[in-house]
């Protein structure tokens, strides 16, 4: 399959980058606005009761919308790494650098969320006293302040199984804008579904899902910017050869 030249594949588009930076900052303000609103606990009470979260014990919900997606995401990631050498389907539209970027950016996003969770003192909604647990509500902004529960709940790890794939939007926006848009919609829908399911089960607050989305977006965007910057010398050489 013929690919566009490096010049057309990696155009110099500071306006596009500026727009993405602007979008990233706007999204950050939106997430911060949710935090300031203090609606986390109120949203959790939509599904939680003093006896706990009834949906927490739904085996079908837990299996089909938690266990299966989590395991499936790791299989997709493994297949993505394999595709660096043996591309299939739509991934054939990407060159090897782009396929490598896609796999590594997804892994980096998951690891970033996991690292933050491992150091978090924020407990899950189902651990709160108001829902039958032992913890009291403490904002995740109260860094270092324990809430009396097990902690390790911020940000939302399950939602990262979808949001980590934001990297697909960034690589495909160079090779195939139409695929990039569809990819972005699928990731947003799946990530939102995973986040809502965890909200229903009492596993996370809404802010946890929103922050996971923003973290994954920012990590994959930063990697894309780094790759584009690193490939600029090749673009300049190609431009000279084409002149």
Short mmCIF file of C-alpha atoms in Angstrom, two decimals:
data_model
loop_
_atom_site.label_atom_id
_atom_site.label_comp_id
_atom_site.label_asym_id
_atom_site.label_seq_id
_atom_site.Cartn_x
_atom_site.Cartn_y
_atom_site.Cartn_z
CA UNK A 1 0.00 0.00 0.00
CA UNK A 2 1.39 3.39 -0.99
CA UNK A 3 1.85 5.79 1.87
CA UNK A 4 2.13 9.55 1.52
CA UNK A 5 5.61 10.97 1.58
CA UNK A 6 7.04 11.99 4.95
CA UNK A 7 6.31 15.59 4.00
CA UNK A 8 2.55 14.99 3.68
CA UNK A 9 2.42 12.48 6.53
CA UNK A 10 4.09 14.83 9.02
CA UNK A 11 3.26 18.35 7.94
CA UNK A 12 4.43 21.31 9.90
CA UNK A 13 1.15 22.39 11.51
CA UNK A 14 1.73 24.63 14.53
CA UNK A 15 -1.92 25.74 14.32
CA UNK A 16 -3.10 22.15 14.72
CA UNK A 17 -0.77 21.65 17.66
CA UNK A 18 -1.90 24.92 19.20
CA UNK A 19 -5.51 23.83 18.93
CA UNK A 20 -4.73 20.54 20.62
CA UNK A 21 -2.93 22.36 23.42
CA UNK A 22 -5.93 24.64 23.77
CA UNK A 23 -8.31 21.66 23.88
CA UNK A 24 -6.14 19.99 26.52
CA UNK A 25 -6.23 23.12 28.70
CA UNK A 26 -9.98 23.52 28.28
CA UNK A 27 -10.50 19.88 29.26
CA UNK A 28 -8.32 20.46 32.32
CA UNK A 29 -10.47 23.43 33.33
CA UNK A 30 -13.61 21.31 32.91
CA UNK A 31 -12.24 18.57 35.16
CA UNK A 32 -11.15 21.13 37.74
CA UNK A 33 -14.62 22.70 37.58
CA UNK A 34 -16.16 19.33 38.42
CA UNK A 35 -13.81 19.02 41.40
CA UNK A 36 -14.72 22.50 42.61
CA UNK A 37 -18.43 21.70 42.28
CA UNK A 38 -18.13 19.06 45.00
CA UNK A 39 -20.59 16.80 43.18
CA UNK A 40 -18.59 13.58 43.57
CA UNK A 41 -20.36 12.44 46.70
CA UNK A 42 -23.79 13.50 45.42
CA UNK A 43 -23.24 11.55 42.20
CA UNK A 44 -22.15 8.49 44.17
CA UNK A 45 -25.36 8.66 46.21
CA UNK A 46 -27.38 8.16 43.03
CA UNK A 47 -26.33 4.50 43.08
CA UNK A 48 -25.24 4.01 46.68
CA UNK A 49 -27.30 3.42 49.82
CA UNK A 50 -26.40 3.21 53.52
CA UNK A 51 -26.21 -0.55 52.94
CA UNK A 52 -23.75 -0.19 50.07
CA UNK A 53 -23.94 -0.31 46.28
CA UNK A 54 -26.38 -2.96 45.02
CA UNK A 55 -24.74 -3.05 41.58
CA UNK A 56 -21.43 -3.99 43.20
CA UNK A 57 -22.66 -7.55 43.56
CA UNK A 58 -23.98 -7.95 40.03
CA UNK A 59 -21.93 -10.82 38.60
CA UNK A 60 -22.97 -10.13 35.01
CA UNK A 61 -22.15 -6.42 35.23
CA UNK A 62 -18.82 -7.17 36.86
CA UNK A 63 -17.94 -9.88 34.35
CA UNK A 64 -19.05 -8.32 31.06
CA UNK A 65 -18.22 -4.67 31.75
CA UNK A 66 -15.25 -5.02 34.07
CA UNK A 67 -13.40 -8.33 33.81
CA UNK A 68 -13.84 -8.92 30.07
CA UNK A 69 -12.86 -5.36 28.99
CA UNK A 70 -9.87 -5.34 31.36
CA UNK A 71 -8.48 -8.64 30.04
CA UNK A 72 -9.45 -7.74 26.49
CA UNK A 73 -7.53 -4.48 26.65
CA UNK A 74 -4.34 -6.34 27.55
CA UNK A 75 -4.88 -8.73 24.64
CA UNK A 76 -5.37 -5.76 22.31
CA UNK A 77 -2.19 -4.17 23.67
CA UNK A 78 -0.25 -7.39 23.07
CA UNK A 79 -1.65 -7.57 19.53
CA UNK A 80 -0.70 -3.95 19.01
CA UNK A 81 2.91 -4.67 19.93
CA UNK A 82 2.86 -7.68 17.59
CA UNK A 83 1.53 -5.44 14.82
CA UNK A 84 4.71 -3.39 14.94
CA UNK A 85 6.26 -6.28 13.02
CA UNK A 86 3.13 -7.81 11.46
CA UNK A 87 0.51 -5.10 10.85
CA UNK A 88 -3.05 -6.11 10.09
CA UNK A 89 -6.25 -4.37 9.01
CA UNK A 90 -6.33 -0.62 9.55
CA UNK A 91 -2.88 -0.64 11.18
CA UNK A 92 -1.39 -1.15 7.72
CA UNK A 93 -2.11 2.52 7.12
CA UNK A 94 0.57 3.34 9.70
CA UNK A 95 4.31 3.09 9.27
CA UNK A 96 6.42 1.22 11.81
CA UNK A 97 7.20 4.31 13.88
CA UNK A 98 3.50 5.14 14.14
CA UNK A 99 2.59 1.57 15.11
CA UNK A 100 5.29 1.63 17.76
CA UNK A 101 3.99 4.96 19.01
CA UNK A 102 0.46 3.58 19.27
CA UNK A 103 1.52 0.60 21.37
CA UNK A 104 3.91 2.50 23.62
CA UNK A 105 1.55 5.43 24.19
CA UNK A 106 -1.24 3.07 25.31
CA UNK A 107 1.14 1.30 27.69
CA UNK A 108 2.49 4.61 29.00
CA UNK A 109 -1.02 5.91 29.72
CA UNK A 110 -1.98 2.77 31.63
CA UNK A 111 1.24 2.86 33.64
CA UNK A 112 0.79 6.56 34.46
CA UNK A 113 -2.67 5.91 35.89
CA UNK A 114 -1.50 2.80 37.74
CA UNK A 115 1.45 4.66 39.27
CA UNK A 116 -0.81 7.40 40.58
CA UNK A 117 -3.25 4.85 41.99
CA UNK A 118 -0.47 3.04 43.83
CA UNK A 119 0.37 6.24 45.74
CA UNK A 120 -3.19 7.44 46.30
CA UNK A 121 -4.67 7.64 49.80
CA UNK A 122 -8.17 8.14 48.39
CA UNK A 123 -10.54 5.25 49.09
CA UNK A 124 -13.36 4.11 46.83
CA UNK A 125 -16.99 5.19 47.42
CA UNK A 126 -17.93 1.70 48.63
CA UNK A 127 -15.42 2.16 51.47
CA UNK A 128 -17.19 5.24 52.85
CA UNK A 129 -19.12 5.15 56.12
CA UNK A 130 -22.13 6.72 54.40
CA UNK A 131 -22.27 3.62 52.21
CA UNK A 132 -21.63 1.11 54.96
CA UNK A 133 -17.81 1.22 54.93
CA UNK A 134 -15.21 2.55 57.35
CA UNK A 135 -13.76 5.62 55.56
CA UNK A 136 -14.87 9.23 55.61
CA UNK A 137 -14.92 11.38 52.51
CA UNK A 138 -11.69 13.24 51.76
CA UNK A 139 -11.02 14.99 48.48
CA UNK A 140 -8.22 13.56 46.38
CA UNK A 141 -6.74 17.06 46.47
CA UNK A 142 -6.01 16.55 50.17
CA UNK A 143 -2.67 15.02 49.27
CA UNK A 144 -1.22 12.85 52.01
CA UNK A 145 -4.41 12.96 54.10
CA UNK A 146 -5.75 9.47 54.86
CA UNK A 147 -9.51 8.94 54.96
CA UNK A 148 -9.44 5.89 57.22
CA UNK A 149 -9.95 3.45 54.36
CA UNK A 150 -7.62 1.33 52.23
CA UNK A 151 -6.93 4.08 49.68
CA UNK A 152 -5.47 3.34 46.25
CA UNK A 153 -8.59 4.39 44.37
CA UNK A 154 -7.59 7.55 42.45
CA UNK A 155 -7.64 7.85 39.47
CA UNK A 156 -9.88 5.25 37.76
CA UNK A 157 -7.83 2.31 36.56
CA UNK A 158 -10.64 0.50 34.74
CA UNK A 159 -11.52 3.49 32.55
CA UNK A 160 -7.89 3.60 31.41
CA UNK A 161 -8.51 0.31 29.59
CA UNK A 162 -10.31 2.47 27.02
CA UNK A 163 -8.91 5.97 27.48
CA UNK A 164 -5.32 4.73 27.12
CA UNK A 165 -6.12 4.26 23.42
CA UNK A 166 -6.41 7.99 22.79
CA UNK A 167 -3.02 7.47 21.16
CA UNK A 168 -4.81 5.96 18.16
CA UNK A 169 -6.38 9.33 17.43
CA UNK A 170 -3.00 11.04 17.40
CA UNK A 171 -1.29 8.56 15.08
CA UNK A 172 -4.21 8.23 12.68
CA UNK A 173 -4.82 11.96 12.41
CA UNK A 174 -1.65 12.02 10.32
CA UNK A 175 -2.34 8.92 8.24
CA UNK A 176 -6.16 8.88 8.02
CA UNK A 177 -8.23 11.67 9.61
CA UNK A 178 -11.47 9.72 9.06
CA UNK A 179 -10.14 6.73 10.99
CA UNK A 180 -8.83 9.08 13.68
CA UNK A 181 -12.28 10.59 14.23
CA UNK A 182 -13.98 7.20 14.44
CA UNK A 183 -11.25 5.92 16.75
CA UNK A 184 -11.74 8.91 19.06
CA UNK A 185 -15.50 8.40 19.25
CA UNK A 186 -15.12 4.70 20.11
CA UNK A 187 -12.55 5.43 22.82
CA UNK A 188 -14.72 8.16 24.36
CA UNK A 189 -17.84 5.98 24.35
CA UNK A 190 -16.09 2.93 25.80
CA UNK A 191 -14.24 4.93 28.42
CA UNK A 192 -17.45 6.65 29.48
CA UNK A 193 -19.29 3.32 29.72
CA UNK A 194 -16.50 1.80 31.83
CA UNK A 195 -16.49 4.87 34.08
CA UNK A 196 -20.26 4.86 34.57
CA UNK A 197 -20.25 1.14 35.34
CA UNK A 198 -17.63 1.68 38.03
CA UNK A 199 -19.69 4.58 39.37
CA UNK A 200 -22.71 2.26 39.60
CA UNK A 201 -20.66 -0.36 41.42
CA UNK A 202 -19.24 2.20 43.88
CA UNK A 203 -15.70 1.59 42.69
CA UNK A 204 -14.98 5.21 41.69
CA UNK A 205 -16.22 8.77 41.84
CA UNK A 206 -17.00 10.59 38.63
CA UNK A 207 -13.91 12.77 39.08
CA UNK A 208 -11.75 9.65 39.01
CA UNK A 209 -12.99 8.81 35.51
CA UNK A 210 -12.65 12.40 34.30
CA UNK A 211 -9.09 12.64 35.57
CA UNK A 212 -8.20 9.31 34.00
CA UNK A 213 -9.47 10.56 30.65
CA UNK A 214 -7.45 13.76 30.93
CA UNK A 215 -4.29 11.98 32.08
CA UNK A 216 -4.48 9.46 29.22
CA UNK A 217 -5.18 12.21 26.68
CA UNK A 218 -2.26 14.30 27.92
CA UNK A 219 0.21 11.41 28.07
CA UNK A 220 -0.62 10.23 24.54
CA UNK A 221 -0.60 13.80 23.21
CA UNK A 222 2.82 14.44 24.78
CA UNK A 223 4.23 11.26 23.22
CA UNK A 224 2.82 12.24 19.84
CA UNK A 225 4.40 15.69 20.11
CA UNK A 226 7.74 14.12 21.05
CA UNK A 227 7.62 11.72 18.09
CA UNK A 228 6.71 14.48 15.66
CA UNK A 229 9.56 16.62 16.97
CA UNK A 230 12.02 13.73 16.68
CA UNK A 231 10.98 13.06 13.07
CA UNK A 232 11.38 16.64 11.89
CA UNK A 233 14.99 16.13 10.70
CA UNK A 234 13.76 13.33 8.42
CA UNK A 235 11.04 15.61 7.07
CA UNK A 236 13.56 18.34 6.30
CA UNK A 237 15.81 15.87 4.49
CA UNK A 238 12.88 14.56 2.45
CA UNK A 239 11.89 18.13 1.58
CA UNK A 240 15.39 18.90 0.31
CA UNK A 241 15.44 15.73 -1.79
CA UNK A 242 12.07 16.59 -3.28
CA UNK A 243 13.13 20.17 -4.12
#
